Short mmCIF file of C-alpha atoms and ligand atoms in Angstrom, two decimals:
data_model
loop_
_atom_site.label_atom_id
_atom_site.label_comp_id
_atom_site.label_asym_id
_atom_site.label_seq_id
_atom_site.Cartn_x
_atom_site.Cartn_y
_atom_site.Cartn_z
CA MET A 1485 -24.67 -30.92 -20.18
CA LEU A 1486 -24.52 -34.51 -19.29
CA VAL A 1487 -26.62 -37.33 -18.43
CA VAL A 1488 -25.12 -40.03 -16.01
CA MET A 1489 -27.26 -43.12 -15.70
CA LYS A 1490 -27.28 -45.33 -13.17
CA ALA A 1491 -24.83 -48.23 -13.23
CA GLN A 1492 -27.71 -50.88 -13.56
CA ALA A 1493 -29.49 -48.76 -15.98
CA THR A 1494 -30.59 -51.01 -19.02
CA GLN A 1495 -30.16 -50.37 -22.97
CA GLU A 1496 -33.57 -49.64 -22.97
CA GLU A 1497 -33.27 -47.25 -20.51
CA ILE A 1498 -30.02 -45.62 -22.11
CA GLN A 1499 -32.06 -45.85 -25.67
CA ALA A 1500 -34.90 -43.92 -24.25
CA VAL A 1501 -32.93 -41.16 -22.66
CA CYS A 1502 -31.18 -40.72 -26.28
CA GLU A 1503 -34.30 -40.65 -27.90
CA HIS A 1504 -35.74 -37.99 -25.82
CA ILE A 1505 -32.58 -35.92 -26.11
CA GLU A 1506 -33.10 -36.14 -29.78
CA GLN A 1507 -36.86 -35.23 -29.50
CA LEU A 1508 -35.42 -32.12 -27.62
CA GLY A 1509 -33.60 -31.22 -31.24
CA PHE A 1510 -30.11 -31.78 -29.75
CA ARG A 1511 -27.72 -34.64 -30.21
CA ALA A 1512 -27.20 -38.08 -27.86
CA HIS A 1513 -23.87 -39.33 -27.76
CA PRO A 1514 -23.85 -42.38 -25.36
CA LEU A 1515 -20.29 -42.83 -23.90
CA PRO A 1516 -20.23 -46.51 -22.31
CA GLY A 1517 -17.72 -46.88 -19.39
CA ALA A 1518 -16.27 -49.21 -16.98
CA GLN A 1519 -19.03 -48.27 -13.98
CA ARG A 1520 -22.05 -46.60 -16.04
CA THR A 1521 -22.88 -45.06 -19.21
CA ALA A 1522 -22.51 -41.14 -19.54
CA ILE A 1523 -24.55 -39.50 -22.51
CA GLY A 1524 -23.33 -36.26 -23.85
CA ILE A 1525 -25.68 -33.84 -25.24
CA THR A 1526 -24.69 -31.67 -27.83
CA GLY A 1527 -26.24 -28.98 -30.24
CA ASN A 1528 -27.67 -26.79 -27.57
CA GLN A 1529 -27.19 -23.13 -27.56
CA GLY A 1530 -28.01 -22.55 -24.09
CA GLU A 1531 -29.06 -24.56 -21.05
CA VAL A 1532 -30.96 -27.84 -21.57
CA ASP A 1533 -33.99 -28.04 -19.05
CA ARG A 1534 -32.54 -30.75 -16.50
CA GLY A 1535 -35.86 -31.30 -14.60
CA ASN A 1536 -37.46 -33.52 -17.28
CA LEU A 1537 -34.12 -35.45 -17.93
CA GLU A 1538 -33.73 -36.23 -14.42
CA ALA A 1539 -36.95 -37.85 -13.96
CA LEU A 1540 -36.21 -40.56 -16.55
CA SER A 1541 -35.79 -44.06 -15.57
CA GLY A 1542 -32.65 -45.03 -15.39
CA VAL A 1543 -30.93 -41.71 -15.11
CA ALA A 1544 -28.38 -41.08 -11.97
CA GLU A 1545 -28.00 -37.44 -12.57
CA VAL A 1546 -27.61 -34.62 -15.09
CA ILE A 1547 -24.80 -32.48 -15.01
CA ARG A 1548 -23.64 -29.12 -16.53
CA VAL A 1549 -20.15 -29.73 -18.25
CA SER A 1550 -18.30 -26.06 -18.04
CA LYS A 1551 -15.50 -26.87 -20.13
CA ALA A 1552 -15.77 -26.00 -24.08
CA TYR A 1553 -15.00 -29.29 -24.95
CA LYS A 1554 -17.25 -31.66 -23.67
CA LEU A 1555 -17.09 -35.22 -25.23
CA ALA A 1556 -13.34 -34.90 -25.05
CA SER A 1557 -13.72 -34.34 -21.82
CA ARG A 1558 -12.82 -36.59 -18.79
CA ASP A 1559 -15.82 -35.24 -17.45
CA VAL A 1560 -17.97 -37.15 -19.59
CA LYS A 1561 -15.87 -39.90 -19.47
CA GLU A 1562 -13.80 -40.97 -16.77
CA GLU A 1563 -11.56 -43.94 -18.13
CA ASP A 1564 -8.93 -43.85 -20.78
CA THR A 1565 -10.28 -44.46 -24.21
CA VAL A 1566 -8.71 -47.58 -25.71
CA ILE A 1567 -9.21 -47.52 -29.85
CA ARG A 1568 -8.96 -51.43 -30.80
CA PHE A 1569 -7.82 -52.85 -34.03
CA ALA A 1570 -8.57 -56.34 -35.11
CA GLY A 1571 -5.49 -58.70 -35.99
CA ILE A 1572 -4.51 -58.89 -39.47
CA GLY A 1573 -3.86 -62.88 -40.77
CA ASN A 1574 -1.84 -64.21 -37.86
CA HIS A 1575 -0.83 -60.87 -36.55
CA PRO A 1576 -2.37 -60.28 -33.14
CA ASP A 1577 -4.92 -57.69 -32.33
CA ALA A 1578 -3.32 -54.05 -31.70
CA ALA A 1579 -4.56 -50.90 -29.84
CA ILE A 1580 -4.10 -47.40 -29.26
CA GLY A 1581 -4.67 -45.95 -25.64
CA GLY A 1582 -4.27 -48.23 -22.36
CA ARG A 1583 -1.78 -50.06 -20.95
CA ASN A 1584 -0.29 -51.24 -24.40
CA LEU A 1585 2.23 -48.68 -26.08
CA ALA A 1586 1.18 -48.13 -29.63
CA ILE A 1587 4.16 -47.63 -32.26
CA ILE A 1588 3.70 -45.86 -35.46
CA ALA A 1589 6.63 -46.11 -37.79
CA GLY A 1590 7.73 -45.91 -41.67
CA PRO A 1591 8.81 -43.20 -43.73
CA CYS A 1592 7.62 -39.64 -44.16
CA SER A 1593 6.31 -40.22 -47.84
CA VAL A 1594 5.78 -43.21 -49.82
CA GLU A 1595 8.08 -43.22 -52.36
CA SER A 1596 7.98 -46.25 -54.26
CA ARG A 1597 6.94 -50.05 -53.76
CA GLU A 1598 10.54 -50.94 -53.05
CA GLN A 1599 11.31 -48.62 -50.61
CA ALA A 1600 7.84 -48.71 -48.72
CA PHE A 1601 8.28 -52.61 -48.69
CA ALA A 1602 12.10 -52.30 -47.31
CA ILE A 1603 10.89 -50.12 -44.40
CA ALA A 1604 7.89 -52.04 -43.46
CA GLU A 1605 9.88 -55.32 -43.20
CA LEU A 1606 12.46 -54.00 -41.14
CA VAL A 1607 10.14 -52.02 -38.62
CA ALA A 1608 7.99 -55.13 -38.46
CA ALA A 1609 11.27 -56.97 -37.68
CA SER A 1610 11.47 -54.64 -34.66
CA GLY A 1611 7.89 -55.07 -33.84
CA ALA A 1612 6.09 -52.21 -34.76
CA GLN A 1613 2.18 -52.57 -35.22
CA PHE A 1614 1.41 -49.86 -37.28
CA PHE A 1615 2.76 -48.38 -40.58
CA ARG A 1616 3.21 -44.86 -41.33
CA GLY A 1617 3.44 -43.28 -45.00
CA GLY A 1618 2.38 -40.16 -46.40
CA ALA A 1619 0.50 -40.26 -49.91
CA TYR A 1620 -0.79 -36.57 -50.03
CA LYS A 1621 1.82 -34.38 -48.77
CA PRO A 1622 1.43 -30.71 -47.09
CA ARG A 1623 4.66 -29.30 -48.11
CA THR A 1624 5.89 -25.30 -47.73
CA SER A 1625 6.98 -25.60 -51.38
CA PRO A 1626 4.77 -26.42 -54.12
CA TYR A 1627 7.67 -27.29 -56.04
CA ALA A 1628 8.57 -30.11 -53.25
CA PHE A 1629 7.57 -33.95 -53.74
CA GLN A 1630 3.65 -33.87 -53.50
CA GLY A 1631 3.14 -37.69 -52.70
CA LEU A 1632 2.49 -40.49 -55.02
CA GLY A 1633 -1.25 -40.13 -54.10
CA VAL A 1634 -3.55 -43.40 -54.74
CA GLU A 1635 -0.63 -45.44 -55.97
CA ALA A 1636 0.88 -45.21 -52.25
CA LEU A 1637 -2.33 -45.92 -50.80
CA ARG A 1638 -2.47 -49.45 -53.21
CA ILE A 1639 1.40 -49.84 -52.32
CA MET A 1640 0.47 -49.47 -48.36
CA ALA A 1641 -2.56 -51.76 -48.93
CA GLU A 1642 -0.22 -54.44 -49.97
CA VAL A 1643 2.28 -53.55 -46.86
CA ARG A 1644 -0.64 -54.38 -44.49
CA GLU A 1645 -1.26 -57.60 -46.02
CA ARG A 1646 2.46 -58.63 -46.28
CA PHE A 1647 3.76 -57.39 -42.56
CA GLY A 1648 0.17 -57.20 -40.78
CA LEU A 1649 1.02 -53.65 -40.24
CA ARG A 1650 -2.02 -51.00 -40.08
CA ILE A 1651 -1.83 -48.05 -42.10
CA VAL A 1652 -1.87 -44.31 -40.82
CA THR A 1653 -1.71 -41.86 -43.63
CA GLU A 1654 -2.78 -38.31 -43.79
CA ALA A 1655 -5.68 -36.72 -45.62
CA ILE A 1656 -5.12 -33.22 -46.66
CA ASP A 1657 -8.59 -32.14 -47.66
CA ASN A 1658 -12.14 -33.39 -48.72
CA GLU A 1659 -11.15 -35.08 -51.70
CA THR A 1660 -8.40 -37.27 -50.30
CA LEU A 1661 -10.28 -37.77 -46.86
CA ASP A 1662 -12.49 -40.16 -48.92
CA LEU A 1663 -9.92 -42.16 -50.87
CA VAL A 1664 -7.43 -42.57 -47.45
CA ALA A 1665 -10.63 -43.80 -45.66
CA GLU A 1666 -11.32 -46.26 -47.96
CA TRP A 1667 -7.83 -47.43 -47.62
CA ALA A 1668 -6.31 -46.62 -44.41
CA ASP A 1669 -6.79 -47.61 -40.77
CA VAL A 1670 -6.26 -44.41 -39.09
CA VAL A 1671 -7.17 -41.06 -41.00
CA GLN A 1672 -4.23 -38.37 -39.96
CA ILE A 1673 -5.11 -34.96 -40.18
CA GLY A 1674 -2.31 -32.89 -40.01
CA ALA A 1675 -0.56 -30.01 -38.11
CA ARG A 1676 -1.43 -27.49 -40.75
CA ASN A 1677 -5.30 -29.07 -40.84
CA MET A 1678 -5.79 -29.13 -37.19
CA GLN A 1679 -8.09 -26.31 -37.27
CA ASN A 1680 -9.57 -27.12 -40.86
CA PHE A 1681 -13.43 -27.36 -39.19
CA SER A 1682 -15.09 -28.49 -42.35
CA LEU A 1683 -12.30 -31.50 -42.77
CA LEU A 1684 -12.77 -32.48 -39.35
CA LYS A 1685 -16.21 -32.24 -39.35
CA ARG A 1686 -16.24 -34.68 -42.32
CA ALA A 1687 -13.71 -36.89 -40.40
CA GLY A 1688 -16.31 -36.90 -37.71
CA GLN A 1689 -18.88 -38.87 -40.08
CA LEU A 1690 -16.28 -41.57 -40.59
CA ARG A 1691 -16.54 -44.82 -38.65
CA LYS A 1692 -12.41 -44.96 -38.45
CA PRO A 1693 -10.07 -43.64 -36.09
CA VAL A 1694 -8.73 -40.31 -36.76
CA LEU A 1695 -5.08 -39.26 -35.49
CA ILE A 1696 -5.19 -35.16 -34.85
CA LYS A 1697 -1.82 -33.84 -35.13
CA ARG A 1698 -1.09 -30.61 -32.71
CA GLY A 1699 -1.32 -27.25 -34.77
CA LEU A 1700 2.04 -25.25 -35.23
CA SER A 1701 0.90 -22.93 -32.64
CA ALA A 1702 -2.21 -24.46 -30.96
CA THR A 1703 -2.91 -24.48 -27.47
CA LEU A 1704 -4.43 -27.50 -25.49
CA GLU A 1705 -7.64 -26.24 -25.59
CA GLU A 1706 -7.73 -25.58 -29.37
CA PHE A 1707 -6.32 -29.12 -29.91
CA LEU A 1708 -8.81 -30.54 -27.68
CA MET A 1709 -11.79 -28.54 -29.71
CA SER A 1710 -10.50 -30.14 -32.97
CA ALA A 1711 -10.85 -33.62 -31.50
CA GLU A 1712 -14.31 -32.05 -30.41
CA TYR A 1713 -15.38 -31.38 -33.62
CA VAL A 1714 -14.50 -35.09 -34.80
CA MET A 1715 -16.62 -36.19 -31.60
CA SER A 1716 -19.57 -33.98 -32.21
CA GLU A 1717 -20.27 -35.63 -35.32
CA GLY A 1718 -20.38 -39.23 -33.39
CA ASN A 1719 -16.75 -40.35 -34.60
CA TYR A 1720 -15.44 -40.80 -30.84
CA GLN A 1721 -12.45 -42.53 -32.13
CA VAL A 1722 -9.93 -39.92 -31.82
CA ILE A 1723 -6.16 -40.06 -31.10
CA LEU A 1724 -4.40 -36.97 -30.30
CA CYS A 1725 -0.38 -36.69 -31.36
CA GLU A 1726 1.92 -33.88 -29.99
CA ARG A 1727 4.45 -32.93 -32.92
CA GLY A 1728 5.97 -29.73 -31.63
CA VAL A 1729 5.06 -26.40 -31.66
CA ARG A 1730 6.54 -23.06 -33.23
CA THR A 1731 8.87 -21.43 -30.56
CA PHE A 1732 11.85 -18.90 -31.14
CA ALA A 1733 14.29 -21.76 -30.75
CA ASP A 1734 15.97 -22.55 -33.51
CA HIS A 1735 18.27 -25.56 -32.47
CA THR A 1736 15.58 -27.44 -33.58
CA ARG A 1737 12.72 -27.43 -35.95
CA ASN A 1738 10.15 -27.60 -33.73
CA THR A 1739 9.93 -27.62 -29.85
CA LEU A 1740 8.53 -30.96 -28.96
CA ASP A 1741 6.00 -29.86 -26.09
CA LEU A 1742 6.44 -32.96 -23.75
CA SER A 1743 4.28 -31.06 -20.69
CA ILE A 1744 1.16 -31.38 -22.98
CA ILE A 1745 0.90 -35.03 -22.15
CA PRO A 1746 -0.06 -34.66 -18.71
CA ALA A 1747 -1.98 -31.83 -19.12
CA VAL A 1748 -4.24 -33.75 -21.97
CA ARG A 1749 -4.24 -36.72 -19.39
CA ARG A 1750 -5.32 -34.87 -16.85
CA VAL A 1751 -8.31 -33.39 -18.81
CA SER A 1752 -9.35 -35.72 -21.50
CA HIS A 1753 -9.77 -39.52 -21.83
CA LEU A 1754 -8.49 -39.61 -25.38
CA PRO A 1755 -4.99 -41.17 -26.14
CA ILE A 1756 -1.95 -39.20 -26.78
CA LEU A 1757 1.11 -40.03 -28.90
CA VAL A 1758 4.27 -38.16 -29.52
CA ASP A 1759 5.88 -37.50 -32.91
CA PRO A 1760 9.87 -36.82 -31.93
CA SER A 1761 10.73 -36.74 -35.57
CA HIS A 1762 8.60 -33.50 -36.50
CA GLY A 1763 9.00 -32.61 -32.91
CA THR A 1764 12.88 -31.98 -33.39
CA GLY A 1765 13.51 -32.28 -37.03
CA LYS A 1766 16.94 -33.66 -36.49
CA ARG A 1767 17.56 -37.40 -36.32
CA ASP A 1768 19.91 -37.47 -32.83
CA SER A 1769 17.21 -35.81 -31.13
CA VAL A 1770 14.59 -38.58 -31.98
CA LEU A 1771 15.67 -41.55 -29.78
CA PRO A 1772 15.83 -39.34 -26.53
CA MET A 1773 12.89 -37.43 -26.98
CA ALA A 1774 10.69 -41.02 -27.67
CA ARG A 1775 12.31 -42.32 -24.45
CA ALA A 1776 11.13 -38.93 -22.68
CA ALA A 1777 7.70 -38.89 -24.25
CA VAL A 1778 6.93 -42.41 -22.79
CA ALA A 1779 8.52 -41.46 -19.55
CA SER A 1780 6.44 -38.69 -19.63
CA GLY A 1781 3.06 -40.88 -20.15
CA ALA A 1782 2.36 -41.05 -23.85
CA ASP A 1783 0.37 -43.80 -25.35
CA GLY A 1784 3.01 -44.28 -28.34
CA ILE A 1785 5.36 -42.84 -30.49
CA MET A 1786 4.72 -41.81 -34.33
CA VAL A 1787 8.52 -42.02 -35.97
CA GLU A 1788 9.69 -41.78 -39.48
CA VAL A 1789 12.11 -44.36 -40.59
CA HIS A 1790 13.92 -44.34 -43.90
CA ASP A 1791 16.51 -47.09 -45.05
CA HIS A 1792 18.22 -44.31 -47.34
CA PRO A 1793 17.54 -41.08 -45.46
CA GLU A 1794 20.02 -39.02 -47.33
CA LYS A 1795 17.71 -39.88 -50.57
CA ALA A 1796 14.35 -39.42 -48.95
CA LEU A 1797 11.91 -37.07 -51.04
CA SER A 1798 10.73 -35.59 -47.73
CA ASP A 1799 12.18 -35.13 -44.05
CA GLY A 1800 15.15 -37.04 -44.62
CA PRO A 1801 17.53 -35.12 -41.82
CA GLN A 1802 14.60 -36.36 -39.24
CA SER A 1803 14.13 -39.77 -40.35
CA ILE A 1804 16.19 -42.40 -38.35
CA TYR A 1805 18.11 -45.55 -39.64
CA PRO A 1806 16.33 -49.00 -39.31
CA GLY A 1807 18.98 -49.93 -36.94
CA GLN A 1808 18.16 -46.79 -34.60
CA PHE A 1809 14.63 -47.50 -34.56
CA ALA A 1810 15.40 -51.19 -33.39
CA VAL A 1811 17.41 -49.65 -30.40
CA MET A 1812 14.69 -47.28 -29.73
CA MET A 1813 12.29 -50.47 -29.47
CA ASP A 1814 14.70 -51.75 -26.88
CA GLU A 1815 15.10 -48.80 -24.90
CA LEU A 1816 11.32 -48.24 -24.80
CA GLU A 1817 10.61 -51.81 -23.86
CA LYS A 1818 12.65 -51.16 -20.97
CA ILE A 1819 11.22 -47.74 -19.88
CA ALA A 1820 7.55 -48.97 -20.18
CA PRO A 1821 7.39 -51.01 -17.35
CA VAL A 1822 8.58 -48.60 -15.08
CA VAL A 1823 5.48 -46.17 -16.06
CA GLY A 1824 3.13 -49.11 -15.88
CA ARG A 1825 2.84 -49.61 -19.41
CA ASN A 1826 3.88 -52.44 -22.05
CA LEU A 1827 5.51 -52.64 -25.48
CA PRO A 1828 4.01 -55.29 -27.51
CA ARG A 1829 6.52 -55.86 -30.19
CA GLY A 1830 3.85 -58.27 -32.54
CA ILE A 1831 5.36 -60.47 -34.73
CA ARG A 1832 8.65 -59.74 -35.33
CA ILE A 1833 9.13 -61.31 -38.84
CA GLY A 1834 12.87 -61.89 -39.59
CA ALA A 1835 13.59 -61.07 -35.72
CA GLY A 1836 16.22 -63.11 -34.42
CA ALA A 1837 17.57 -64.18 -37.77
CA ALA A 1838 21.27 -63.39 -38.57
C1 LIG B 724 3.77 -36.13 -41.27
O1 LIG B 724 3.29 -36.69 -40.25
O2 LIG B 724 4.39 -36.19 -42.01
C2 LIG B 724 3.37 -34.42 -41.43
C3 LIG B 724 3.34 -33.70 -41.94
O3 LIG B 724 3.12 -34.22 -40.14
P1 LIG B 724 2.81 -32.38 -39.34
O4 LIG B 724 1.12 -32.43 -40.07
O5 LIG B 724 2.75 -32.95 -38.00
O6 LIG B 724 3.80 -31.86 -40.12
MN1 LIG B 725 7.42 -36.00 -42.29
#
C-alpha cells in the first residue's frame, strides 16, 4: 500500500500519517519525490484499511501496489534515486544515479599497500571517483586467496584520503558487514550472497549505501526483491549491479545481460551499474561491453583494473591494464552525451603529466 501525499502537504502532516501507520502496527517509509512525498507501507500481511488513511490531512490518495517489490518500485517513487557522496578534501562531490555516470575501478582484491596505491593513483589520474578492492573474497576454492581482511580495509582508508576515491568493498557475512560498514563508503553484497536474506536485512539497518550484485541465476524480480529486503529495513540507498548470469555459453565466464538495464529502469527508480569484468571474464571484452552498457542506459561501470594482471591473486584474466582504463574513460566520456549523460572526471591527479 502506498499513501500519496498532496504536493503542498506539510512535514507535520507527513509525520502524522507515518505515526498513524506505525500505530496500526505497520512500518512507514516516507520517500520524498520532486513533486510530492509518497509513504510506503510494509509489514502488512493483507490489505490495509484505506478509508482511515484517506481521511487524514494532507493525503491525496491511497494506492495498492500490486508488484512483489514495493519500495524499489517506480510506483512508489517516480524519479530516479540519486545517491550522493560528499567531497573528500578538495575532491568534488560524487553521485551514483542521475545524470552523471559513476565509475568504480580497482583490483579484484587488495593484495598489498603498494599494489592498491599504484592502481588507485592510475585510476584517479583517469578520473575515477570510486575505488573497488576486495578485502574479503568469496572464492570458489577454499585454497584460493581469501583476501587480506581488515588490513585491506585499512589500506583502502588510506587510499581514500590520499586520492579522494570513495571505497566500495564487499561484506561476505554478518561479521564482515560490521567491519566493512565501518570503513567503506559503499557496502557491496556479492552475487553469491544476493539471496542471503539475513545479510540483506542487516545491511538494511546500516545507513550507508549498499551495492547489490545480481545473483548468478537471478531473475529481475528476484534481484529487485533483494533490494526490497534492504529497503524494508529503512535503508533506501541501494545500488544494483548487473554482473552477468550463468548460461550455456562458454566463450565468456558469464553472460552479461545488458537487457536488464532498460527492464530495471522501467520498473524501478534505483540506480543500476554494470560490471563488464565479471560479466565477461575476458579482458578483451571489457571495453566493448562497458561502451555498450553506457549506451544501454547504465548509471555507471564497476571495473577491475590491475597494473600487473598476470600476477594478480584473483581475476587477473579479466582485469584491464591502467592504459585500457584510460581509453575506456575517454570513450565513455564521448558516448555519455549521446544518451543524455555526463562523465565527471574528478580531480585527475597526475593527469596531463608527461
Ligand atoms: C567482485 O566484485 O570481486 C565479485 C566477487 O563479484 P561478484 O559477486 O559479482 O562475483
Ligand atoms: Mn573479481
